[in-house]
PDB file of N, CA and C in Angstrom:
ATOM      1  N   MET F   1     -88.373 -55.718 109.349  1.00 90.00           N
ATOM      2  CA  MET F   1     -89.815 -55.757 109.267  1.00 90.00           C
ATOM      3  C   MET F   1     -90.389 -54.336 109.296  1.00 90.00           C
ATOM      4  N   ILE F   2     -89.813 -53.481 110.111  1.00 92.00           N
ATOM      5  CA  ILE F   2     -90.296 -52.093 110.198  1.00 92.00           C
ATOM      6  C   ILE F   2     -90.081 -51.367 108.876  1.00 92.00           C
ATOM      7  N   ASP F   3     -88.985 -51.664 108.193  1.00 94.00           N
ATOM      8  CA  ASP F   3     -88.742 -51.045 106.894  1.00 94.00           C
ATOM      9  C   ASP F   3     -89.815 -51.445 105.885  1.00 94.00           C
ATOM     10  N   LEU F   4     -90.227 -52.704 105.913  1.00 95.00           N
ATOM     11  CA  LEU F   4     -91.271 -53.177 105.011  1.00 95.00           C
ATOM     12  C   LEU F   4     -92.609 -52.504 105.325  1.00 95.00           C
ATOM     13  N   ILE F   5     -92.904 -52.355 106.599  1.00 95.00           N
ATOM     14  CA  ILE F   5     -94.151 -51.693 107.010  1.00 95.00           C
ATOM     15  C   ILE F   5     -94.161 -50.240 106.548  1.00 95.00           C
ATOM     16  N   ASP F   6     -93.053 -49.543 106.754  1.00 93.00           N
ATOM     17  CA  ASP F   6     -92.965 -48.144 106.317  1.00 93.00           C
ATOM     18  C   ASP F   6     -93.097 -48.030 104.801  1.00 93.00           C
ATOM     19  N   LYS F   7     -92.487 -48.961 104.080  1.00 96.00           N
ATOM     20  CA  LYS F   7     -92.561 -48.951 102.619  1.00 96.00           C
ATOM     21  C   LYS F   7     -93.995 -49.170 102.146  1.00 96.00           C
ATOM     22  N   LYS F   8     -94.696 -50.124 102.740  1.00 94.00           N
ATOM     23  CA  LYS F   8     -96.077 -50.419 102.353  1.00 94.00           C
ATOM     24  C   LYS F   8     -97.020 -49.288 102.743  1.00 94.00           C
ATOM     25  N   ARG F   9     -96.777 -48.629 103.877  1.00 94.00           N
ATOM     26  CA  ARG F   9     -97.602 -47.488 104.284  1.00 94.00           C
ATOM     27  C   ARG F   9     -97.435 -46.335 103.300  1.00 94.00           C
ATOM     28  N   LEU F  10     -96.207 -46.080 102.891  1.00 93.00           N
ATOM     29  CA  LEU F  10     -95.946 -45.027 101.912  1.00 93.00           C
ATOM     30  C   LEU F  10     -96.598 -45.363 100.575  1.00 93.00           C
ATOM     31  N   GLU F  11     -96.582 -46.630 100.203  1.00 95.00           N
ATOM     32  CA  GLU F  11     -97.246 -47.067  98.969  1.00 95.00           C
ATOM     33  C   GLU F  11     -98.756 -46.841  99.056  1.00 95.00           C
ATOM     34  N   LEU F  12     -99.346 -47.141 100.215  1.00 94.00           N
ATOM     35  CA  LEU F  12    -100.781 -46.906 100.417  1.00 94.00           C
ATOM     36  C   LEU F  12    -101.100 -45.416 100.345  1.00 94.00           C
ATOM     37  N   ILE F  13    -100.284 -44.596 100.984  1.00 94.00           N
ATOM     38  CA  ILE F  13    -100.510 -43.143 100.961  1.00 94.00           C
ATOM     39  C   ILE F  13    -100.444 -42.622  99.533  1.00 94.00           C
ATOM     40  N   ASN F  14     -99.464 -43.066  98.765  1.00 94.00           N
ATOM     41  CA  ASN F  14     -99.339 -42.611  97.374  1.00 94.00           C
ATOM     42  C   ASN F  14    -100.533 -43.043  96.529  1.00 94.00           C
ATOM     43  N   THR F  15    -101.018 -44.254  96.760  1.00 95.00           N
ATOM     44  CA  THR F  15    -102.172 -44.743  96.009  1.00 95.00           C
ATOM     45  C   THR F  15    -103.428 -43.962  96.352  1.00 95.00           C
ATOM     46  N   VAL F  16    -103.627 -43.685  97.632  1.00 95.00           N
ATOM     47  CA  VAL F  16    -104.806 -42.916  98.048  1.00 95.00           C
ATOM     48  C   VAL F  16    -104.684 -41.473  97.576  1.00 95.00           C
ATOM     49  N   CYS F  17    -103.486 -40.928  97.552  1.00 94.00           N
ATOM     50  CA  CYS F  17    -103.278 -39.560  97.058  1.00 94.00           C
ATOM     51  C   CYS F  17    -103.674 -39.433  95.587  1.00 94.00           C
ATOM     52  N   ASP F  18    -103.498 -40.494  94.822  1.00 94.00           N
ATOM     53  CA  ASP F  18    -103.917 -40.475  93.421  1.00 94.00           C
ATOM     54  C   ASP F  18    -105.431 -40.353  93.302  1.00 94.00           C
ATOM     55  N   ALA F  19    -106.166 -40.845  94.290  1.00 94.00           N
ATOM     56  CA  ALA F  19    -107.630 -40.828  94.241  1.00 94.00           C
ATOM     57  C   ALA F  19    -108.240 -39.663  95.006  1.00 94.00           C
ATOM     58  N   ASP F  20    -107.506 -39.074  95.943  1.00 93.00           N
ATOM     59  CA  ASP F  20    -108.065 -38.022  96.798  1.00 93.00           C
ATOM     60  C   ASP F  20    -107.175 -36.781  96.758  1.00 93.00           C
ATOM     61  N   GLU F  21    -107.681 -35.714  96.158  1.00 93.00           N
ATOM     62  CA  GLU F  21    -106.902 -34.481  96.005  1.00 93.00           C
ATOM     63  C   GLU F  21    -106.589 -33.814  97.347  1.00 93.00           C
ATOM     64  N   GLU F  22    -107.527 -33.870  98.277  1.00 93.00           N
ATOM     65  CA  GLU F  22    -107.324 -33.220  99.575  1.00 93.00           C
ATOM     66  C   GLU F  22    -106.141 -33.836 100.325  1.00 93.00           C
ATOM     67  N   LEU F  23    -106.058 -35.153 100.321  1.00 94.00           N
ATOM     68  CA  LEU F  23    -104.924 -35.820 100.972  1.00 94.00           C
ATOM     69  C   LEU F  23    -103.638 -35.534 100.221  1.00 94.00           C
ATOM     70  N   ALA F  24    -103.697 -35.486  98.903  1.00 93.00           N
ATOM     71  CA  ALA F  24    -102.502 -35.211  98.103  1.00 93.00           C
ATOM     72  C   ALA F  24    -101.932 -33.831  98.429  1.00 93.00           C
ATOM     73  N   GLU F  25    -102.802 -32.834  98.527  1.00 93.00           N
ATOM     74  CA  GLU F  25    -102.335 -31.482  98.872  1.00 93.00           C
ATOM     75  C   GLU F  25    -101.734 -31.453 100.262  1.00 93.00           C
ATOM     76  N   GLN F  26    -102.404 -32.103 101.204  1.00 91.00           N
ATOM     77  CA  GLN F  26    -101.920 -32.123 102.588  1.00 91.00           C
ATOM     78  C   GLN F  26    -100.586 -32.865 102.677  1.00 91.00           C
ATOM     79  N   TYR F  27    -100.448 -33.947 101.927  1.00 92.00           N
ATOM     80  CA  TYR F  27     -99.215 -34.724 101.942  1.00 92.00           C
ATOM     81  C   TYR F  27     -98.058 -33.931 101.329  1.00 92.00           C
ATOM     82  N   LEU F  28     -98.335 -33.200 100.254  1.00 92.00           N
ATOM     83  CA  LEU F  28     -97.276 -32.408  99.625  1.00 92.00           C
ATOM     84  C   LEU F  28     -96.837 -31.244 100.501  1.00 92.00           C
ATOM     85  N   GLU F  29     -97.759 -30.685 101.279  1.00 91.00           N
ATOM     86  CA  GLU F  29     -97.420 -29.569 102.160  1.00 91.00           C
ATOM     87  C   GLU F  29     -96.650 -30.032 103.399  1.00 91.00           C
ATOM     88  N   ASN F  30     -97.118 -31.097 104.046  1.00 86.00           N
ATOM     89  CA  ASN F  30     -96.546 -31.503 105.336  1.00 86.00           C
ATOM     90  C   ASN F  30     -95.654 -32.726 105.251  1.00 86.00           C
ATOM     91  N   ASP F  31     -95.795 -33.540 104.218  1.00 80.00           N
ATOM     92  CA  ASP F  31     -95.036 -34.778 104.053  1.00 80.00           C
ATOM     93  C   ASP F  31     -95.261 -35.751 105.215  1.00 80.00           C
ATOM     94  N   ASP F  32     -96.392 -35.582 105.923  1.00 86.00           N
ATOM     95  CA  ASP F  32     -96.740 -36.477 107.010  1.00 86.00           C
ATOM     96  C   ASP F  32     -98.250 -36.644 107.027  1.00 86.00           C
ATOM     97  N   VAL F  33     -98.708 -37.874 107.128  1.00 90.00           N
ATOM     98  CA  VAL F  33    -100.134 -38.160 107.123  1.00 90.00           C
ATOM     99  C   VAL F  33    -100.445 -39.008 108.348  1.00 90.00           C
ATOM    100  N   THR F  34    -101.409 -38.566 109.139  1.00 92.00           N
ATOM    101  CA  THR F  34    -101.806 -39.347 110.301  1.00 92.00           C
ATOM    102  C   THR F  34    -102.737 -40.467 109.866  1.00 92.00           C
ATOM    103  N   ALA F  35    -102.928 -41.427 110.749  1.00 92.00           N
ATOM    104  CA  ALA F  35    -103.821 -42.545 110.450  1.00 92.00           C
ATOM    105  C   ALA F  35    -105.250 -42.048 110.263  1.00 92.00           C
ATOM    106  N   GLN F  36    -105.658 -41.063 111.039  1.00 94.00           N
ATOM    107  CA  GLN F  36    -107.014 -40.507 110.934  1.00 94.00           C
ATOM    108  C   GLN F  36    -107.218 -39.835 109.573  1.00 94.00           C
ATOM    109  N   GLU F  37    -106.247 -39.057 109.129  1.00 93.00           N
ATOM    110  CA  GLU F  37    -106.346 -38.386 107.827  1.00 93.00           C
ATOM    111  C   GLU F  37    -106.383 -39.403 106.685  1.00 93.00           C
ATOM    112  N   LEU F  38    -105.591 -40.458 106.816  1.00 94.00           N
ATOM    113  CA  LEU F  38    -105.577 -41.497 105.795  1.00 94.00           C
ATOM    114  C   LEU F  38    -106.919 -42.223 105.735  1.00 94.00           C
ATOM    115  N   GLU F  39    -107.478 -42.522 106.893  1.00 94.00           N
ATOM    116  CA  GLU F  39    -108.776 -43.204 106.940  1.00 94.00           C
ATOM    117  C   GLU F  39    -109.880 -42.324 106.351  1.00 94.00           C
ATOM    118  N   GLU F  40    -109.861 -41.035 106.652  1.00 94.00           N
ATOM    119  CA  GLU F  40    -110.860 -40.120 106.090  1.00 94.00           C
ATOM    120  C   GLU F  40    -110.724 -40.027 104.572  1.00 94.00           C
ATOM    121  N   ALA F  41    -109.499 -40.025 104.078  1.00 95.00           N
ATOM    122  CA  ALA F  41    -109.281 -39.965 102.629  1.00 95.00           C
ATOM    123  C   ALA F  41    -109.755 -41.246 101.950  1.00 95.00           C
ATOM    124  N   ILE F  42    -109.518 -42.382 102.581  1.00 95.00           N
ATOM    125  CA  ILE F  42    -110.014 -43.643 102.028  1.00 95.00           C
ATOM    126  C   ILE F  42    -111.537 -43.625 101.998  1.00 95.00           C
ATOM    127  N   GLN F  43    -112.139 -43.094 103.045  1.00 94.00           N
ATOM    128  CA  GLN F  43    -113.604 -43.006 103.106  1.00 94.00           C
ATOM    129  C   GLN F  43    -114.145 -42.111 101.992  1.00 94.00           C
ATOM    130  N   ARG F  44    -113.564 -40.943 101.818  1.00 93.00           N
ATOM    131  CA  ARG F  44    -114.014 -40.027 100.762  1.00 93.00           C
ATOM    132  C   ARG F  44    -113.845 -40.645  99.384  1.00 93.00           C
ATOM    133  N   SER F  45    -112.708 -41.260  99.152  1.00 95.00           N
ATOM    134  CA  SER F  45    -112.419 -41.851  97.846  1.00 95.00           C
ATOM    135  C   SER F  45    -113.316 -43.043  97.547  1.00 95.00           C
ATOM    136  N   THR F  46    -113.591 -43.841  98.566  1.00 93.00           N
ATOM    137  CA  THR F  46    -114.467 -44.997  98.372  1.00 93.00           C
ATOM    138  C   THR F  46    -115.881 -44.550  98.059  1.00 93.00           C
ATOM    139  N   ARG F  47    -116.351 -43.553  98.775  1.00 90.00           N
ATOM    140  CA  ARG F  47    -117.704 -43.058  98.541  1.00 90.00           C
ATOM    141  C   ARG F  47    -117.826 -42.346  97.199  1.00 90.00           C
ATOM    142  N   ALA F  48    -116.724 -41.776  96.721  1.00 91.00           N
ATOM    143  CA  ALA F  48    -116.722 -41.125  95.410  1.00 91.00           C
ATOM    144  C   ALA F  48    -116.467 -42.130  94.281  1.00 91.00           C
ATOM    145  N   ARG F  49    -116.238 -43.366  94.652  1.00 90.00           N
ATOM    146  CA  ARG F  49    -115.976 -44.461  93.716  1.00 90.00           C
ATOM    147  C   ARG F  49    -114.704 -44.249  92.891  1.00 90.00           C
ATOM    148  N   THR F  50    -113.679 -43.678  93.531  1.00 93.00           N
ATOM    149  CA  THR F  50    -112.389 -43.515  92.870  1.00 93.00           C
ATOM    150  C   THR F  50    -111.314 -44.412  93.489  1.00 93.00           C
ATOM    151  N   PHE F  51    -111.663 -45.108  94.564  1.00 93.00           N
ATOM    152  CA  PHE F  51    -110.729 -45.988  95.263  1.00 93.00           C
ATOM    153  C   PHE F  51    -111.509 -47.186  95.793  1.00 93.00           C
ATOM    154  N   VAL F  52    -110.911 -48.370  95.692  1.00 93.00           N
ATOM    155  CA  VAL F  52    -111.565 -49.588  96.181  1.00 93.00           C
ATOM    156  C   VAL F  52    -110.651 -50.266  97.193  1.00 93.00           C
ATOM    157  N   PRO F  53    -111.009 -50.235  98.478  1.00 92.00           N
ATOM    158  CA  PRO F  53    -110.189 -50.949  99.458  1.00 92.00           C
ATOM    159  C   PRO F  53    -110.351 -52.454  99.283  1.00 92.00           C
ATOM    160  N   VAL F  54    -109.254 -53.178  99.411  1.00 92.00           N
ATOM    161  CA  VAL F  54    -109.273 -54.633  99.268  1.00 92.00           C
ATOM    162  C   VAL F  54    -108.823 -55.240 100.587  1.00 92.00           C
ATOM    163  N   LEU F  55    -109.639 -56.153 101.114  1.00 90.00           N
ATOM    164  CA  LEU F  55    -109.311 -56.828 102.362  1.00 90.00           C
ATOM    165  C   LEU F  55    -109.250 -58.323 102.113  1.00 90.00           C
ATOM    166  N   MET F  56    -108.482 -59.011 102.923  1.00 88.00           N
ATOM    167  CA  MET F  56    -108.347 -60.458 102.768  1.00 88.00           C
ATOM    168  C   MET F  56    -108.877 -61.145 104.017  1.00 88.00           C
ATOM    169  N   GLY F  57    -109.375 -62.335 103.822  1.00 86.00           N
ATOM    170  CA  GLY F  57    -109.868 -63.107 104.945  1.00 86.00           C
ATOM    171  C   GLY F  57    -110.102 -64.539 104.527  1.00 86.00           C
ATOM    172  N   SER F  58    -110.590 -65.311 105.459  1.00 86.00           N
ATOM    173  CA  SER F  58    -110.851 -66.718 105.196  1.00 86.00           C
ATOM    174  C   SER F  58    -112.107 -67.135 105.947  1.00 86.00           C
ATOM    175  N   ALA F  59    -112.933 -67.936 105.304  1.00 79.00           N
ATOM    176  CA  ALA F  59    -114.119 -68.455 105.967  1.00 79.00           C
ATOM    177  C   ALA F  59    -113.737 -69.488 107.019  1.00 79.00           C
ATOM    178  N   TYR F  60    -112.578 -70.077 106.869  1.00 85.00           N
ATOM    179  CA  TYR F  60    -112.109 -71.067 107.827  1.00 85.00           C
ATOM    180  C   TYR F  60    -111.775 -70.376 109.139  1.00 85.00           C
ATOM    181  N   LYS F  61    -112.464 -70.694 110.171  1.00 86.00           N
ATOM    182  CA  LYS F  61    -112.305 -70.121 111.510  1.00 86.00           C
ATOM    183  C   LYS F  61    -112.579 -68.616 111.542  1.00 86.00           C
ATOM    184  N   ASN F  62    -113.301 -68.109 110.539  1.00 83.00           N
ATOM    185  CA  ASN F  62    -113.713 -66.706 110.487  1.00 83.00           C
ATOM    186  C   ASN F  62    -112.549 -65.713 110.589  1.00 83.00           C
ATOM    187  N   LYS F  63    -111.455 -66.009 109.965  1.00 88.00           N
ATOM    188  CA  LYS F  63    -110.305 -65.104 109.966  1.00 88.00           C
ATOM    189  C   LYS F  63    -110.574 -63.936 109.028  1.00 88.00           C
ATOM    190  N   GLY F  64    -110.463 -62.732 109.520  1.00 87.00           N
ATOM    191  CA  GLY F  64    -110.633 -61.540 108.701  1.00 87.00           C
ATOM    192  C   GLY F  64    -112.064 -61.059 108.579  1.00 87.00           C
ATOM    193  N   VAL F  65    -113.006 -61.710 109.235  1.00 88.00           N
ATOM    194  CA  VAL F  65    -114.400 -61.286 109.121  1.00 88.00           C
ATOM    195  C   VAL F  65    -114.617 -59.960 109.843  1.00 88.00           C
ATOM    196  N   GLN F  66    -114.087 -59.810 111.031  1.00 90.00           N
ATOM    197  CA  GLN F  66    -114.285 -58.569 111.789  1.00 90.00           C
ATOM    198  C   GLN F  66    -113.653 -57.363 111.096  1.00 90.00           C
ATOM    199  N   PRO F  67    -112.410 -57.457 110.571  1.00 90.00           N
ATOM    200  CA  PRO F  67    -111.880 -56.313 109.816  1.00 90.00           C
ATOM    201  C   PRO F  67    -112.708 -55.958 108.591  1.00 90.00           C
ATOM    202  N   LEU F  68    -113.288 -56.955 107.942  1.00 90.00           N
ATOM    203  CA  LEU F  68    -114.162 -56.694 106.796  1.00 90.00           C
ATOM    204  C   LEU F  68    -115.402 -55.923 107.229  1.00 90.00           C
ATOM    205  N   LEU F  69    -116.033 -56.344 108.304  1.00 91.00           N
ATOM    206  CA  LEU F  69    -117.214 -55.640 108.806  1.00 91.00           C
ATOM    207  C   LEU F  69    -116.869 -54.224 109.261  1.00 91.00           C
ATOM    208  N   ASP F  70    -115.714 -54.060 109.895  1.00 92.00           N
ATOM    209  CA  ASP F  70    -115.276 -52.725 110.308  1.00 92.00           C
ATOM    210  C   ASP F  70    -115.053 -51.825 109.099  1.00 92.00           C
ATOM    211  N   ALA F  71    -114.485 -52.382 108.019  1.00 92.00           N
ATOM    212  CA  ALA F  71    -114.255 -51.592 106.806  1.00 92.00           C
ATOM    213  C   ALA F  71    -115.570 -51.186 106.157  1.00 92.00           C
ATOM    214  N   VAL F  72    -116.559 -52.062 106.174  1.00 92.00           N
ATOM    215  CA  VAL F  72    -117.877 -51.708 105.629  1.00 92.00           C
ATOM    216  C   VAL F  72    -118.454 -50.535 106.398  1.00 92.00           C
ATOM    217  N   ILE F  73    -118.341 -50.570 107.704  1.00 92.00           N
ATOM    218  CA  ILE F  73    -118.872 -49.486 108.541  1.00 92.00           C
ATOM    219  C   ILE F  73    -118.073 -48.198 108.331  1.00 92.00           C
ATOM    220  N   ASP F  74    -116.756 -48.312 108.250  1.00 91.00           N
ATOM    221  CA  ASP F  74    -115.904 -47.124 108.156  1.00 91.00           C
ATOM    222  C   ASP F  74    -115.922 -46.463 106.784  1.00 91.00           C
ATOM    223  N   TYR F  75    -115.965 -47.241 105.712  1.00 91.00           N
ATOM    224  CA  TYR F  75    -115.731 -46.688 104.383  1.00 91.00           C
ATOM    225  C   TYR F  75    -116.953 -46.557 103.493  1.00 91.00           C
ATOM    226  N   LEU F  76    -117.969 -47.364 103.700  1.00 90.00           N
ATOM    227  CA  LEU F  76    -119.135 -47.314 102.825  1.00 90.00           C
ATOM    228  C   LEU F  76    -120.212 -46.403 103.413  1.00 90.00           C
ATOM    229  N   PRO F  77    -121.018 -45.795 102.565  1.00 86.00           N
ATOM    230  CA  PRO F  77    -122.072 -44.909 103.082  1.00 86.00           C
ATOM    231  C   PRO F  77    -123.176 -45.710 103.773  1.00 86.00           C
ATOM    232  N   SER F  78    -123.743 -45.111 104.801  1.00 85.00           N
ATOM    233  CA  SER F  78    -124.864 -45.761 105.480  1.00 85.00           C
ATOM    234  C   SER F  78    -126.129 -45.544 104.655  1.00 85.00           C
ATOM    235  N   PRO F  79    -127.159 -46.326 104.880  1.00 82.00           N
ATOM    236  CA  PRO F  79    -128.410 -46.130 104.142  1.00 82.00           C
ATOM    237  C   PRO F  79    -129.007 -44.739 104.346  1.00 82.00           C
ATOM    238  N   VAL F  80    -128.762 -44.127 105.488  1.00 83.00           N
ATOM    239  CA  VAL F  80    -129.281 -42.783 105.766  1.00 83.00           C
ATOM    240  C   VAL F  80    -128.613 -41.746 104.870  1.00 83.00           C
ATOM    241  N   GLU F  81    -127.335 -41.935 104.561  1.00 79.00           N
ATOM    242  CA  GLU F  81    -126.587 -40.986 103.738  1.00 79.00           C
ATOM    243  C   GLU F  81    -126.864 -41.139 102.252  1.00 79.00           C
ATOM    244  N   ARG F  82    -127.447 -42.242 101.872  1.00 75.00           N
ATOM    245  CA  ARG F  82    -127.689 -42.507 100.455  1.00 75.00           C
ATOM    246  C   ARG F  82    -128.855 -41.661  99.939  1.00 75.00           C
ATOM    247  N   GLN F  83    -128.694 -41.168  98.735  1.00 75.00           N
ATOM    248  CA  GLN F  83    -129.762 -40.379  98.114  1.00 75.00           C
ATOM    249  C   GLN F  83    -130.849 -41.299  97.619  1.00 75.00           C
ATOM    250  N   GLY F  84    -132.046 -40.783  97.560  1.00 74.00           N
ATOM    251  CA  GLY F  84    -133.177 -41.569  97.105  1.00 74.00           C
ATOM    252  C   GLY F  84    -133.070 -41.950  95.644  1.00 74.00           C
ATOM    253  N   VAL F  85    -133.714 -43.033  95.276  1.00 73.00           N
ATOM    254  CA  VAL F  85    -133.727 -43.507  93.897  1.00 73.00           C
ATOM    255  C   VAL F  85    -134.990 -42.983  93.232  1.00 73.00           C
ATOM    256  N   VAL F  86    -134.825 -42.401  92.064  1.00 75.00           N
ATOM    257  CA  VAL F  86    -135.951 -41.854  91.335  1.00 75.00           C
ATOM    258  C   VAL F  86    -136.303 -42.818  90.203  1.00 75.00           C
ATOM    259  N   ALA F  87    -137.534 -43.277  90.195  1.00 76.00           N
ATOM    260  CA  ALA F  87    -137.969 -44.180  89.141  1.00 76.00           C
ATOM    261  C   ALA F  87    -138.494 -43.353  87.955  1.00 76.00           C
ATOM    262  N   ILE F  88    -138.266 -43.868  86.781  1.00 74.00           N
ATOM    263  CA  ILE F  88    -138.700 -43.162  85.576  1.00 74.00           C
ATOM    264  C   ILE F  88    -139.991 -43.769  85.097  1.00 74.00           C
TER     265      ILE F  88
END
């Protein structure tokens, strides 16, 4: 099971590295990525619209609702960070 987890984590890192140059450079230099660095790279990539995180859940017994809400808070920009809309 640990081998599968390590394999999937490496797959996630490689996918995020394709979308985020900063993480790619750091990964090539150190060959080690912390969870914090990975989360920041996902946040940058999501906000730049180059990466789309996918989460799974079920409405039955509210499985996966809290991780979805946490991902919205962690990865999407807040209304304060959003630039104003200019009408033509």
